[in-house]
CSV table of C-alpha atoms in Angstrom, one decimal:
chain,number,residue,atom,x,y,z
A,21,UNK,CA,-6.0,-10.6,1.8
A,22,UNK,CA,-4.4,-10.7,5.1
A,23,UNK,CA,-6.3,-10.4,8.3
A,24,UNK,CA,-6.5,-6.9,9.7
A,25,UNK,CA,-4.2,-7.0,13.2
A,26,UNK,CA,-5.7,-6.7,16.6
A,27,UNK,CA,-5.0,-2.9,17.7
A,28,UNK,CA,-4.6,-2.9,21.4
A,29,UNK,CA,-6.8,-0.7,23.3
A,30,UNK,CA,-3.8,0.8,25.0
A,31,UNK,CA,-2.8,3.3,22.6
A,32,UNK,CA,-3.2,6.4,22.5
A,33,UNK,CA,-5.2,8.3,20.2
A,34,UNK,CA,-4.2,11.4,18.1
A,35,UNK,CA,-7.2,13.2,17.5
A,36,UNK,CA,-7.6,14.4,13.7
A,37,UNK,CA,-7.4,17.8,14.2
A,38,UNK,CA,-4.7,18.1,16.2
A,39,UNK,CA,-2.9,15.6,13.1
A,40,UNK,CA,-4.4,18.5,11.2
A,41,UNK,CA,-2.7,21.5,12.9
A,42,UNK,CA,0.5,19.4,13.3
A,43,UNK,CA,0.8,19.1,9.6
A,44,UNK,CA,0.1,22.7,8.2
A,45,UNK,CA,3.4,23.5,10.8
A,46,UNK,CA,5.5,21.5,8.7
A,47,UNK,CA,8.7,19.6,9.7
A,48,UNK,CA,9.4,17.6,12.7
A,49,UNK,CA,10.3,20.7,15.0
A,50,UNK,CA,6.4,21.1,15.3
A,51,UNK,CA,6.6,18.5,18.1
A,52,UNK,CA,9.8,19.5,20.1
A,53,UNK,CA,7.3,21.7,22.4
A,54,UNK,CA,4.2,19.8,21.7
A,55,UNK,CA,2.5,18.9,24.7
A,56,UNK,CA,0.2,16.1,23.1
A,57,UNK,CA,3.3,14.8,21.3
A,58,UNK,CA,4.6,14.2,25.0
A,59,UNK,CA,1.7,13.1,26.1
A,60,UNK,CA,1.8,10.4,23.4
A,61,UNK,CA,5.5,9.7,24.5
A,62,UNK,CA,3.8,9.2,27.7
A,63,UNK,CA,2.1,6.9,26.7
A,64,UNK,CA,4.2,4.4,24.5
A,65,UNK,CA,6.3,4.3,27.6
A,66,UNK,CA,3.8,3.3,29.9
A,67,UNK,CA,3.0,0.3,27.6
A,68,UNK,CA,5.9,-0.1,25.9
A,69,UNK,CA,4.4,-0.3,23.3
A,70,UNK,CA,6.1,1.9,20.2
A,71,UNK,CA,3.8,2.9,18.0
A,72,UNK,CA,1.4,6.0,16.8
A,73,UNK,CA,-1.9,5.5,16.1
A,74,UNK,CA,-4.1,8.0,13.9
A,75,UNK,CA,-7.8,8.1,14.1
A,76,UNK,CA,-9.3,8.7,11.2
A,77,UNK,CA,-12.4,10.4,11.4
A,78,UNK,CA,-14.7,11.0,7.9
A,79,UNK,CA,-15.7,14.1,7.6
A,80,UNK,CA,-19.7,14.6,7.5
A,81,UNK,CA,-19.3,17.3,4.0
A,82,UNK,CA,-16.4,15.7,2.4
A,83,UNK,CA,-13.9,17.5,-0.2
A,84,UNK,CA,-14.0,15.7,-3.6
A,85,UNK,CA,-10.5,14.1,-4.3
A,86,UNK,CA,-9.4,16.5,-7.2
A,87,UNK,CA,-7.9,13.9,-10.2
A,88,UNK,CA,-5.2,15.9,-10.9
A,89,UNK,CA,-4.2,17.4,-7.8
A,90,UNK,CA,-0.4,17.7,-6.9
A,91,UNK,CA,0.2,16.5,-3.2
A,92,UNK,CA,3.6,16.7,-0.8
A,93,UNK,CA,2.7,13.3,0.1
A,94,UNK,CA,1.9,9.8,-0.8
A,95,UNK,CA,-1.8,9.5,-0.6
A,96,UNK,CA,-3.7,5.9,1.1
A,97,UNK,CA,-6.7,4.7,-0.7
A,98,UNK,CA,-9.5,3.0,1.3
A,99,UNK,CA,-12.5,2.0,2.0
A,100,UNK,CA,-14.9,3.4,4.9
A,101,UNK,CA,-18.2,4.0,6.3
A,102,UNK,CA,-19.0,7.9,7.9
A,103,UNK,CA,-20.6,8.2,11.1
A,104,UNK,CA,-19.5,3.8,11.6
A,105,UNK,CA,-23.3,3.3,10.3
A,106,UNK,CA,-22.9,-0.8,9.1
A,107,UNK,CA,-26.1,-0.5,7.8
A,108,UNK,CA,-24.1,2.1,4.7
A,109,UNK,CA,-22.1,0.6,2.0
A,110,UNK,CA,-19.3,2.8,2.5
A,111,UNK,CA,-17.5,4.7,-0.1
A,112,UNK,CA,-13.8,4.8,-1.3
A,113,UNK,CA,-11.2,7.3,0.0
A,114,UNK,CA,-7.7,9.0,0.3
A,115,UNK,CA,-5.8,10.6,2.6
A,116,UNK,CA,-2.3,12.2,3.0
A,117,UNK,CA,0.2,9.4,4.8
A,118,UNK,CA,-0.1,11.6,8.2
A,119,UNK,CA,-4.3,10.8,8.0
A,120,UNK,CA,-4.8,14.6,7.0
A,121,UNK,CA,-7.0,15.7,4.1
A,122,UNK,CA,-9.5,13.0,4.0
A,123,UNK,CA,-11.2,13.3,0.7
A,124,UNK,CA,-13.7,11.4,-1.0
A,125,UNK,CA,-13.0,9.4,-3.9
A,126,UNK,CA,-16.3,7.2,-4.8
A,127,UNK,CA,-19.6,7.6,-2.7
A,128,UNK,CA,-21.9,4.8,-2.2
A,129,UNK,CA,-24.5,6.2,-4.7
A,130,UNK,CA,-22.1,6.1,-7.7
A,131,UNK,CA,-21.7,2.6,-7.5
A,132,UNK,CA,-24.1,-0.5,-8.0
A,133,UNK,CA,-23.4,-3.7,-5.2
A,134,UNK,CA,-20.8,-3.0,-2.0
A,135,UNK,CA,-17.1,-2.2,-3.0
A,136,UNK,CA,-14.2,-4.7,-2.6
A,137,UNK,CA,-10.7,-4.1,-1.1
A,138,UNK,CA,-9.2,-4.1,-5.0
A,139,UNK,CA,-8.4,-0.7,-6.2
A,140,UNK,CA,-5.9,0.8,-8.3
A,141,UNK,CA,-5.0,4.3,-9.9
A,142,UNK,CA,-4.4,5.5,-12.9
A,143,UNK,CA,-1.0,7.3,-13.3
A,144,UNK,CA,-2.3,11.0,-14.1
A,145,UNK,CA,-4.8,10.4,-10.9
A,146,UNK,CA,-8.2,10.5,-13.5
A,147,UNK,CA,-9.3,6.9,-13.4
A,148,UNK,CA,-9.9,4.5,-10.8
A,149,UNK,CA,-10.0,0.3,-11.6
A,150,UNK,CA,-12.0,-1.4,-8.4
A,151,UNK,CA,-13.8,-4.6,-7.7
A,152,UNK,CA,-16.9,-4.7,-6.6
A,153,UNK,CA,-19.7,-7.3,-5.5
A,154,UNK,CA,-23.5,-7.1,-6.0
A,155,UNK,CA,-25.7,-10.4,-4.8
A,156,UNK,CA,-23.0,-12.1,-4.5
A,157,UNK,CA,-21.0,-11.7,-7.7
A,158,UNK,CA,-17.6,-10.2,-8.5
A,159,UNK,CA,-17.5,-7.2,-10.8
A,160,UNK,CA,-14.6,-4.6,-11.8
A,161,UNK,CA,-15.6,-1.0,-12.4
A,162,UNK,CA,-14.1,2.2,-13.7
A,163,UNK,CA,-14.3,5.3,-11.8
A,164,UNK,CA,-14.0,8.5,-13.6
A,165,UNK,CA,-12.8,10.9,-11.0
A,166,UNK,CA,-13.2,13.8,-13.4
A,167,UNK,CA,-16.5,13.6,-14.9
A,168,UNK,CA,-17.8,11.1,-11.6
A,169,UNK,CA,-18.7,8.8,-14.2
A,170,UNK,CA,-19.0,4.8,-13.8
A,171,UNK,CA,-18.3,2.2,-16.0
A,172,UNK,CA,-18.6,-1.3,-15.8
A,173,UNK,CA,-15.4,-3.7,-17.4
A,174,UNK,CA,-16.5,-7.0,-16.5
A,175,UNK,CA,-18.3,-10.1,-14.6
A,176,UNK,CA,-14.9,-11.0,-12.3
A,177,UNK,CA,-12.9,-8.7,-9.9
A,178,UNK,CA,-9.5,-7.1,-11.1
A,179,UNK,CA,-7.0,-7.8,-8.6
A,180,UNK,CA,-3.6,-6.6,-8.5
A,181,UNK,CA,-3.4,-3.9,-10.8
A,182,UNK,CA,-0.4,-2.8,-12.7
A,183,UNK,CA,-0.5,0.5,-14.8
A,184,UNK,CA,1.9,1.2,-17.2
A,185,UNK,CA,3.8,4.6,-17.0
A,186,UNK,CA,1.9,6.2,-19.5
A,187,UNK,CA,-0.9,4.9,-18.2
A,188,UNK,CA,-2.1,3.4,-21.6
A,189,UNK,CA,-2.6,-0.2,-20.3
A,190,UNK,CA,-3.4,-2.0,-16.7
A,191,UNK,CA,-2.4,-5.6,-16.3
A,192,UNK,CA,-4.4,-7.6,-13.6
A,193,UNK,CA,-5.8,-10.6,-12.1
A,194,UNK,CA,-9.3,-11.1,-14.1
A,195,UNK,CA,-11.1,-14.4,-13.6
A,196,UNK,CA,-8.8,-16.9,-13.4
A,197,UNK,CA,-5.8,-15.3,-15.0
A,198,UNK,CA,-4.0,-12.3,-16.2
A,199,UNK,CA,-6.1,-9.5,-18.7
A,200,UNK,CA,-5.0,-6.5,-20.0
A,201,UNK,CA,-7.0,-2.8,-19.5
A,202,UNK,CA,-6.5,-0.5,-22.7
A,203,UNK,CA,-7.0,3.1,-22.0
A,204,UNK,CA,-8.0,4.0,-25.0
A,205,UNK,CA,-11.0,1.5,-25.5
A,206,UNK,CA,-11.5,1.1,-22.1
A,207,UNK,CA,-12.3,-2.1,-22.3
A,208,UNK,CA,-10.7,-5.2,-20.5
A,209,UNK,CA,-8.9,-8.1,-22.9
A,210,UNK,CA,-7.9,-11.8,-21.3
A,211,UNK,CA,-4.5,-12.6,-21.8
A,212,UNK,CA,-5.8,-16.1,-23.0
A,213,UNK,CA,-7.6,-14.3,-26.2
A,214,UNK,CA,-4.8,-12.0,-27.0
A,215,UNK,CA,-2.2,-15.5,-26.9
A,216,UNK,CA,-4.9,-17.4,-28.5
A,217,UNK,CA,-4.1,-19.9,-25.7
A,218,UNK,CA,-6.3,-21.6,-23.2
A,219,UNK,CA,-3.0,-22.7,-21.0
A,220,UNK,CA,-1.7,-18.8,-20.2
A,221,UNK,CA,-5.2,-18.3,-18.3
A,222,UNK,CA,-4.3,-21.2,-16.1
A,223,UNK,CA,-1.9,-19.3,-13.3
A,224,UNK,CA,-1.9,-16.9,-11.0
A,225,UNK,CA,-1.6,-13.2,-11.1
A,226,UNK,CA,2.2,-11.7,-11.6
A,227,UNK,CA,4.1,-8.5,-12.2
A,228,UNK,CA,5.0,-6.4,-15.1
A,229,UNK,CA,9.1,-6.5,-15.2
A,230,UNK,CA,11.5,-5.1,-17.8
A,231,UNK,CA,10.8,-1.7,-18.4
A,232,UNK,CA,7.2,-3.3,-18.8
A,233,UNK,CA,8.5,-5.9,-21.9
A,234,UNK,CA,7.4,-8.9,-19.7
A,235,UNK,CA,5.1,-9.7,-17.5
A,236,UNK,CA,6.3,-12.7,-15.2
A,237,UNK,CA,3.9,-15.2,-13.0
A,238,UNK,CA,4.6,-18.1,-10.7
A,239,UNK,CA,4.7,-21.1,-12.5
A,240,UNK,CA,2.0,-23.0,-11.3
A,241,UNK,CA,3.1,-26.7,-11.5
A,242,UNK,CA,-0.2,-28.1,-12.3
A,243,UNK,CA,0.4,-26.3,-15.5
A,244,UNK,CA,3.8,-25.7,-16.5
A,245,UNK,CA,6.2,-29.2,-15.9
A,246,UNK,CA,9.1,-27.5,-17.0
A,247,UNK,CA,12.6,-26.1,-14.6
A,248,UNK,CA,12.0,-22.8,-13.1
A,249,UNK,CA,9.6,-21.3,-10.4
A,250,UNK,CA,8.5,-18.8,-12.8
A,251,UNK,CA,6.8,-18.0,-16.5
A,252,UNK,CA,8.3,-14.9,-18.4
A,253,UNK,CA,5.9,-14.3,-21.2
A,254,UNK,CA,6.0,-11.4,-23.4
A,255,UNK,CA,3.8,-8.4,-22.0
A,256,UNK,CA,1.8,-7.2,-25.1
A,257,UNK,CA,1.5,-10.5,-26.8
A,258,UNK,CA,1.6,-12.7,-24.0
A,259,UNK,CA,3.7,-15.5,-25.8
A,260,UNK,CA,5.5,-17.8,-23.2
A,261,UNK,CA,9.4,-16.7,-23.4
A,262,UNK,CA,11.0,-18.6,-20.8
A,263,UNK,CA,10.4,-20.9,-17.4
A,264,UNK,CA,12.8,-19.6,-15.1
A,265,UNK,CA,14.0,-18.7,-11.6
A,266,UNK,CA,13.3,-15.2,-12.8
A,267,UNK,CA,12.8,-14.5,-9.1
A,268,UNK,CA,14.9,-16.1,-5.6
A,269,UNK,CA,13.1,-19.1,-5.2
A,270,UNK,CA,12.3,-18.0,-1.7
A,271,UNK,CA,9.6,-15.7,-2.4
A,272,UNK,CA,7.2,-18.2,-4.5
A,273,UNK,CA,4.1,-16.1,-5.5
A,274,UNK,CA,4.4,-13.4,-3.4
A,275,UNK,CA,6.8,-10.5,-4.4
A,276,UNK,CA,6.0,-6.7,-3.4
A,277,UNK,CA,7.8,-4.2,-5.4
A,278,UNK,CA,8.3,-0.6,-3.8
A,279,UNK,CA,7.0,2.4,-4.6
A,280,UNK,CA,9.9,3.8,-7.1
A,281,UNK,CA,10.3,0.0,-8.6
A,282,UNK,CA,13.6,0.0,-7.7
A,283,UNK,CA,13.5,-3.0,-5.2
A,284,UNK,CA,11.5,-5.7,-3.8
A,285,UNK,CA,10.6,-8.0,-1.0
A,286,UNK,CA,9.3,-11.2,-0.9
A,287,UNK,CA,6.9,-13.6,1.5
A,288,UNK,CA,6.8,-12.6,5.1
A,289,UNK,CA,7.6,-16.5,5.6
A,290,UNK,CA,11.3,-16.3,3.3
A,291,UNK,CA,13.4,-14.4,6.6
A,292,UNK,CA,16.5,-16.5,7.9
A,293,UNK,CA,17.3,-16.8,11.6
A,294,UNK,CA,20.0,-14.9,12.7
A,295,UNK,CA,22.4,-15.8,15.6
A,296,UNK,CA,21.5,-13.2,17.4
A,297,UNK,CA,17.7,-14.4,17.3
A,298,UNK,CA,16.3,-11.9,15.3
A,299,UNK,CA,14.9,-12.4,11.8
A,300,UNK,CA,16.3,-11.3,8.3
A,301,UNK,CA,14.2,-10.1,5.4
A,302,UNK,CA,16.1,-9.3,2.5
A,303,UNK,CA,15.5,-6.6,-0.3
A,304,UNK,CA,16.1,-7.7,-3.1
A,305,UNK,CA,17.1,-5.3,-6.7
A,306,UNK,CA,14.3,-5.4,-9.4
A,307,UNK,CA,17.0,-4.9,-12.0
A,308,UNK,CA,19.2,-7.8,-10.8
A,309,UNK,CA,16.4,-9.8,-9.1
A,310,UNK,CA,19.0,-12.4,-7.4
A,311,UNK,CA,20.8,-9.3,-5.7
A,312,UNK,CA,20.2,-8.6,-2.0
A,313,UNK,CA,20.8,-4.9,-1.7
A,314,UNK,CA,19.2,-4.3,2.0
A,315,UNK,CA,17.8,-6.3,4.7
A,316,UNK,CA,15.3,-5.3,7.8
A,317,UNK,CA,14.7,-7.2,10.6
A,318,UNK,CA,11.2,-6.3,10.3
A,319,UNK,CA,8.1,-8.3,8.4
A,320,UNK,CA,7.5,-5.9,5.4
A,321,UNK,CA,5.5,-6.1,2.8
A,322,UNK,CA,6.4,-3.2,0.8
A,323,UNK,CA,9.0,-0.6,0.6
A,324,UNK,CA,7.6,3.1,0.5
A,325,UNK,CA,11.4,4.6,0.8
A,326,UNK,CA,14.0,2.0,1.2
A,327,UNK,CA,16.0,2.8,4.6
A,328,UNK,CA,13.0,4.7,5.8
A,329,UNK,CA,9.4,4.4,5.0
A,330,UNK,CA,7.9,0.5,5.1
A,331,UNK,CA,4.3,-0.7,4.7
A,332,UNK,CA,3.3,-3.5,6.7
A,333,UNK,CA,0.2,-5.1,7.3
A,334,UNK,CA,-3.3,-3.7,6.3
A,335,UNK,CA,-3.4,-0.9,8.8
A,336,UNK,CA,0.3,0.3,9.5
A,337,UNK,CA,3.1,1.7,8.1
A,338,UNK,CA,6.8,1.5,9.9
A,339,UNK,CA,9.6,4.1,9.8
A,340,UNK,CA,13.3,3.2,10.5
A,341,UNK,CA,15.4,5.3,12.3
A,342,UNK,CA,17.8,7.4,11.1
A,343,UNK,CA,21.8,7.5,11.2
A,344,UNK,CA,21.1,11.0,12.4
A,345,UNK,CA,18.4,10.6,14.7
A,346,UNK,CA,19.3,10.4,18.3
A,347,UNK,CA,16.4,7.9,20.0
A,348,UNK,CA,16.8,4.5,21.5
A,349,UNK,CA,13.9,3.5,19.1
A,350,UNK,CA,15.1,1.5,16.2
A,351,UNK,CA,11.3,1.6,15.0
A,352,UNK,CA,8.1,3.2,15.0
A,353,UNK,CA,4.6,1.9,14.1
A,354,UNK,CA,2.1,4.2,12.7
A,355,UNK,CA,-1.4,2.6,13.0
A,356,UNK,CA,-4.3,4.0,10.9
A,357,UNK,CA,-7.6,3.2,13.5
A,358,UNK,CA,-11.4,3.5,12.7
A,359,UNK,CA,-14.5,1.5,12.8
A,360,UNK,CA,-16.0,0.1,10.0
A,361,UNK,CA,-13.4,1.0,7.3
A,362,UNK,CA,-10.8,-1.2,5.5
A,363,UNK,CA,-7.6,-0.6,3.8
A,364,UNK,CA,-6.1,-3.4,1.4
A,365,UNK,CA,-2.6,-4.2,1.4
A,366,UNK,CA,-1.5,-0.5,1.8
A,367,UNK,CA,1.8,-0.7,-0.3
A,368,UNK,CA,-0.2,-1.5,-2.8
A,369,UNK,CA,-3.2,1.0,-2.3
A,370,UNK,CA,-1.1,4.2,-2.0
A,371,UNK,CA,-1.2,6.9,-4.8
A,372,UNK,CA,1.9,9.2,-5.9
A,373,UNK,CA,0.5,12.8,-8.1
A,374,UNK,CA,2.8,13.0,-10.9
A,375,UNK,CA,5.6,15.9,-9.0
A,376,UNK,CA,6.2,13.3,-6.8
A,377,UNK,CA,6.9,10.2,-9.3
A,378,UNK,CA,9.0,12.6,-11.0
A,379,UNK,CA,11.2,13.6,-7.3
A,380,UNK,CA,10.6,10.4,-5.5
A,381,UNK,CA,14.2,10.5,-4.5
A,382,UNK,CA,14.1,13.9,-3.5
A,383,UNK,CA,11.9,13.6,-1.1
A,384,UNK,CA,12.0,12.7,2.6
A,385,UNK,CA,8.7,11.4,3.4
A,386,UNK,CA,10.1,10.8,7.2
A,387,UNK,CA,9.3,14.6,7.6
A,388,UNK,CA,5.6,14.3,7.7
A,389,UNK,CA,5.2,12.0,10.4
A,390,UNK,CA,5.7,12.0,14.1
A,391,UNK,CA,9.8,11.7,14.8
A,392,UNK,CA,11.3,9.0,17.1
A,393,UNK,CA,11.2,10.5,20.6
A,394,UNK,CA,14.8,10.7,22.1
A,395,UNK,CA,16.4,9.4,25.1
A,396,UNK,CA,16.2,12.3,27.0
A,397,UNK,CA,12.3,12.4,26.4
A,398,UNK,CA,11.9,8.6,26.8
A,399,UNK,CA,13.7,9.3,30.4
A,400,UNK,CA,11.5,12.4,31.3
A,401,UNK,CA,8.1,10.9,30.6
A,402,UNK,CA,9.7,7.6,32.6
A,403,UNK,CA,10.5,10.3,35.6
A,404,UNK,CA,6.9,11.9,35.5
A,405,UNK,CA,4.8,7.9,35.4
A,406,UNK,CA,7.0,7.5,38.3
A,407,UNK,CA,5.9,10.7,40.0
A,408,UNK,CA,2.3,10.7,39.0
A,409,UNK,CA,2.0,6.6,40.8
């Protein structure tokens, strides 16, 4: 899990409600005449710093997150603690990608032992797969959000969590190797008892590829002597079908795939200096996996809209300007800020309701968020710093 980045005190802070208001507008001409919207403008200037941070605040009589709600926008899972009270185990929680309709998911009474950073959603929005800890030991729970029944699956945590489409089966990280989540039992089966094989236990975690036929893992060398990077093994029987460079070489064990599936990035470590200085992170096609089809200057983890939308670290997402938008601003950082909560990696914690899986392309998710200012607004708040020193 990467280290949460030091937010500088500088920025300035939307308020929730105002984040709120903003959003039930709809569309970036909300903030042509918006005078907090210049104030913020204001302030990225003064620091040039370029960047929007949200505050999330938990509401003290939270909503319920309604399983099979349809929303406009991606929804962030996380973890958090109302009122900042450490002496709480917190709870689990989504919100809209603009930090509005914060609803609770699982309180701290549903659940036995603290929750861990792991969680993952079920397609049709019912069930939630978590880790948890309690004395000290790992656990994995299901979360019912229907019924708000708990059920435990097992003794280690379930990392990286992979549903299938249908939402029949979950692959994960289980112990020490890859397990399989059936729906329909709702139980959790190691990979090792459904190959009959000690050796495919021995790895690391990986990704279900293929139209979900294989299910591919770096090829730990302490384990698997053979050419290739990478172990393709079958995804419902787990038999070993190839060792290969299924993968550019670069990214080792770290590949984030983007929201639609369509594409992929790799380790924030495999950019290439440019002459001009700058770095270059491919993306890479997850149907031709040695195809570079984009590349960003910026360290990103995970592609929410390629072109557009871009998770980074734990607590930011990044949008990329636009051929039609007229700002100076080739980037802007929006920054999720609270005490005592958590997100995980949030390309990987964020939740799309079925209308939007089915219209991904269709939608703009750029529209939702604060726009890039322009240069005549960058100018104006430059003219009034000047005027108010």
């Amino acid at each position: 899990m990467k280290q949460v980045n030091n937010i500088l005190q500088t920025m300035m802070v939307v308020a929730f409600i105002g984040v709120s208001a903003w959003w039930l507008l709809g569309g970036n001409e909300r903030y042509i005449n918006d005078k907090v919207y210049e104030k913020q403008i204001s302030g990225m200037v003064e620091h040039n710093m370029w960047s929007w941070t949200y505050d999330i605040n938990l509401p003290k009589k939270p909503l319920r997150e309604q399983w099979d709600a349809q929303y406009k926008m991606p929804r962030v899972m996380f973890w958090g603690q109302k009122d900042n009270n450490p002496a709480t185990k917190g709870g689990l929680w989504s919100m809209n990608i603009d930090a509005s309709d914060i609803r609770l998911m699982v309180s701290e009474g549903e659940v036995a032992g603290l929750f861990d950073l792991q969680m993952s959603r079920s397609p049709n929005g019912r069930f939630l797969i978590f880790s948890t800890q309690y004395k000290g030991f790992p656990g994995c729970s299901l979360y019912d959000l229907k019924t708000h029944a708990t059920k435990k699956l097992g003794d280690d945590s379930c990392r990286r969590v992979q549903w299938t489409k249908d939402g029949s089966r979950a692959y994960m990280f289980h112990g020490y190797g890859p397990a399989i989540y059936f729906s329909d039992k709702q139980e959790i089966v190691l990979a090792s008892d459904i190959a009959n094989s000690d050796g495919v236990q021995k790895a690391t975690a990986g990704w279900l590829v293929d139209n979900e036929q294989h299910y591919v893992r770096y090829a730990n060398p302490e384990y698997y002597k053979g050419d290739g990077q990478f172990v393709v093994f079958d995804a419902k029987t787990f038999e070993l079908v190839e060792q290969s460079d299924y993968f550019p070489k670069i990214c080792r064990s770290r590949v984030y795939y983007s929201l639609d599936g369509k594409s992929f990035t790799c380790s924030t470590s495999s950019s290439q200096l440019k002459p001009t200085g700058r770095r270059d992170f491919k993306i890479y096609n997850a149907e031709s996996t040695s195809e570079v089809i984009g590349h960003t200057e910026m360290r990103m983890l995970g592609i929410l809209q390629k072109d557009k939308l871009y998770a980074d670290y734990e607590r930011s997402i990044v949008r990329v300007r636009q051929p039609d938008e007229k700002s100076p601003i080739k980037a802007m950082r929006y920054i999720y800020s609270k005490q005592n909560f958590r997100f995980g990696l949030i390309h990987t914690y964020v939740f799309l309701s079925s209308d939007l899986v089915d219209n991904l392309d269709a939608v703009d998710f750029l529209q939702y968020l604060p726009p890039l200012p322009s240069k005549e607004q960058i100018i104006n708040a430059r003219h009034q710093l000047a005027e108010d020193n």
